C-alpha positions as a printed Julia matrix, in Angstrom:
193×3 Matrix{Float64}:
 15.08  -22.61  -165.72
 14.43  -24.05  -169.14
 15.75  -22.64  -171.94
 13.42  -20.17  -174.57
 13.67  -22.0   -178.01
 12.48  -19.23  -180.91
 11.88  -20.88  -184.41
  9.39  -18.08  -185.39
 10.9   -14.78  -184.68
  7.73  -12.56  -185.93
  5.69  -14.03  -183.33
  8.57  -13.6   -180.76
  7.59  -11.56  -177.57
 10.22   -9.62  -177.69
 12.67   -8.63  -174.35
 16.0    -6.56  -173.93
 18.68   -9.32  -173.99
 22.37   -9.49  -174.68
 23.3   -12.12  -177.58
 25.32  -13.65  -180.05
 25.32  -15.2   -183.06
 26.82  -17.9   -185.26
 26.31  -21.46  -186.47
 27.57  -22.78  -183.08
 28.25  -26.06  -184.58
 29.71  -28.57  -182.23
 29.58  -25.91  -178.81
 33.3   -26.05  -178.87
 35.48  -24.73  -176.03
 35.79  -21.51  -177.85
 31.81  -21.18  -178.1
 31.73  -21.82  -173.92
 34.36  -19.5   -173.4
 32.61  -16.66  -175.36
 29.09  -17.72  -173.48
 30.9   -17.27  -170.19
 32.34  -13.66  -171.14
 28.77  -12.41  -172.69
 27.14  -14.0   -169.56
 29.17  -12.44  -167.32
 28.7    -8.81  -169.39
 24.72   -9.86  -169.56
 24.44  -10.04  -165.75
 25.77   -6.51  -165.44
 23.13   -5.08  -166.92
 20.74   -7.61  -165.87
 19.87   -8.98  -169.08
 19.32  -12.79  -170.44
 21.51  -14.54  -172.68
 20.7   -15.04  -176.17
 22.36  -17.28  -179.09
 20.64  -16.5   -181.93
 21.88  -19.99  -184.92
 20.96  -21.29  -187.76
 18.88  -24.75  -188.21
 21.14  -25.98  -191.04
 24.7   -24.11  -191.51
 23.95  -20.94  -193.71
 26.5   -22.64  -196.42
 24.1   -25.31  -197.41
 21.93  -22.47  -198.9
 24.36  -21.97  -201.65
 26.27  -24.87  -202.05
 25.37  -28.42  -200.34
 28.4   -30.37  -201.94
 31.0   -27.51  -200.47
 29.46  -26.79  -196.88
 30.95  -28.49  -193.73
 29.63  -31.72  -192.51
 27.92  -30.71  -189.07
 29.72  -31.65  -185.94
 26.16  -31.31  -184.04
 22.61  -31.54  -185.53
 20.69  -28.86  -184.31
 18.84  -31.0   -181.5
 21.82  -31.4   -180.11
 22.95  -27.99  -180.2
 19.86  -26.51  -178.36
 20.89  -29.23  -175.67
 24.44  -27.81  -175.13
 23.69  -24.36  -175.63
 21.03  -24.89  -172.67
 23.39  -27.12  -170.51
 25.96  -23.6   -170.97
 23.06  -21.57  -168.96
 21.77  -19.97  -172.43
 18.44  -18.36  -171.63
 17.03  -17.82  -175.32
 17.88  -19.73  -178.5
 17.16  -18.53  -181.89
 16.9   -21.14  -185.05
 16.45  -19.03  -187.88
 15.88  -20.43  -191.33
 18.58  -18.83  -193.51
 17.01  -18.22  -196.74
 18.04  -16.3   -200.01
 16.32  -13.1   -198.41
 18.54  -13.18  -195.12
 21.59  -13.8   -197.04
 20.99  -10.75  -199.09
 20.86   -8.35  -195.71
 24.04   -6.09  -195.18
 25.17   -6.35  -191.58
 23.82   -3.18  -190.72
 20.52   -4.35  -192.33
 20.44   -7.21  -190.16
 21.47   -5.54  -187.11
 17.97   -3.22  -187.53
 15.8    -5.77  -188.76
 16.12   -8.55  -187.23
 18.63   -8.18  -183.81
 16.67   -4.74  -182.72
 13.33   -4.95  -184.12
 12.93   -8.47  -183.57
 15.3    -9.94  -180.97
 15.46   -6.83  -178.52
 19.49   -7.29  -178.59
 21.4    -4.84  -176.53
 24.27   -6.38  -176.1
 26.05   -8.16  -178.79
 29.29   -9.96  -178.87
 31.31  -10.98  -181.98
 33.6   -13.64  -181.97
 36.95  -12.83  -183.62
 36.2   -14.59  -186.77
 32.79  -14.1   -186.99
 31.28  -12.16  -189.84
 27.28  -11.76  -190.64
 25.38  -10.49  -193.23
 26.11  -10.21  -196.69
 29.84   -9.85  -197.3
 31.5    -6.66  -197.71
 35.28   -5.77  -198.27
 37.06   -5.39  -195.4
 33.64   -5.36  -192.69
 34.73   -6.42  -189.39
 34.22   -6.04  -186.19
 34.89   -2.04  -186.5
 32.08   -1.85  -188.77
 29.83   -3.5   -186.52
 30.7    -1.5   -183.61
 29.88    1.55  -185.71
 26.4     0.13  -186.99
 25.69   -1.1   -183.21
 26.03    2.67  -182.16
 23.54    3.52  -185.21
 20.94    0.8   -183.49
 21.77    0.9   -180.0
 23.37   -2.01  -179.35
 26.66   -2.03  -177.71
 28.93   -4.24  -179.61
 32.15   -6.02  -178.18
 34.32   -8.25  -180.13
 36.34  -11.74  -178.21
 39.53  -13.51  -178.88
 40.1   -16.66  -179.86
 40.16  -19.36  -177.21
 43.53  -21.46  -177.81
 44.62  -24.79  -176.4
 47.94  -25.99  -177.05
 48.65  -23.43  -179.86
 45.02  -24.02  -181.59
 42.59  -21.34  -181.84
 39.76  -23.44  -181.17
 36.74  -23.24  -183.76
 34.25  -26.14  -185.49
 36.75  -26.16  -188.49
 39.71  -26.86  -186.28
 37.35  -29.81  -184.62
 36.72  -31.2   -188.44
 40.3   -30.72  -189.31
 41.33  -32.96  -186.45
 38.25  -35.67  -187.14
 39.1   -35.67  -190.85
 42.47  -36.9   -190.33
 41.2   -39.26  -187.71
 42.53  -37.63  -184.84
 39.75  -38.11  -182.21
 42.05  -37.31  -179.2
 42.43  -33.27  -180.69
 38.85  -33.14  -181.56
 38.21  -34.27  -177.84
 40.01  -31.52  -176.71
 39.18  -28.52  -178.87
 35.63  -29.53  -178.22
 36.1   -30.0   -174.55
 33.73  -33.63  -174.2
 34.69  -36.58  -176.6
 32.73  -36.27  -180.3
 30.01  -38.67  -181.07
 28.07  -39.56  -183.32
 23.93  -40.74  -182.96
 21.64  -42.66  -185.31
């Protein structure tokens, strides 16, 4: 089954699904790990998977000098997130207006009304919306209850010590390390042009 790609969520046909969200840069080990446990918690209650991303990583917005160099463009991304059995993918623009939305905000407007989401896992150092002291994964549980979504949170995936995650995987490249980058991402990095 091919994979649902969703640039424009206002003309999205909206089903019950169990996602995520994040910039999924690179589709780490840590990303596949948190697929597999949201897939396996999707096909309990029968729904599809869902990553919902960003085209460009939501730091570019306010500061293109300072934001990360991206491990994956997002061509590439919608390839791995379809070859790890993701059913829907979401690229949404993030603009000014999103980055203004609280959590909670964001949770109504765009993951219930818009995305269907039932089912949302968090990845353990995963925040969305606009900041807020001390939000977490609490909060969102508590907000999820509020919309109807039942909210889980996931542990970092670790290999030899590291909690894997796309700055770990630039760490490693940045200091030229291509073996550790291999390895936190689980394939070897490249590069296309």
């Amino acid at each position: 089954m091919t994979m649902q790609i969703i640039t424009d969520i206002t003309k999205y046909d909206m089903t019950p699904c169990a996602a995520t969200i994040g910039s999924f840069d690179g589709v780490h080990r840590g990303h596949l790990a948190m697929l597999a446990e949201l897939r396996a918690a999707a096909a309990t209650k029968g729904l599809p998977l869902m990553v919902v991303t960003f085209a460009t990583h939501p730091r570019r917005l306010f500061d293109k000098e300072s934001a990360p160099f991206q491990l994956t463009p997002s061509c590439e991304k919608v390839k791995l997130l379809e070859a790890a059995g993701v059913d829907i993918c979401v690229l949404l623009d993030f603009d000014h207006a999103m980055a203004a939305m609280t959590a909670a905000r964001f949770m109504e407007e765009i993951l219930v009304e818009r995305l269907g989401v039932q089912l949302l896992a968090v990845g353990y150092d995963h925040h969305f919306g606009k900041p807020a002291a001390g939000e977490g994964l609490e909060q969102y549980i508590a907000f999820g209850k509020e919309q109807g979504i039942e909210v889980f949170g996931t542990q970092p995936f670790v290999v030899d010590g590291i909690a894997v995650s796309s700055s770990a995987v630039r760490r490693a490249l940045s200091a030229g390390d291509v073996a550790q980058a291999a390895l936190l991402l689980g394939r070897n990095y490249s590069l296309a042009g």
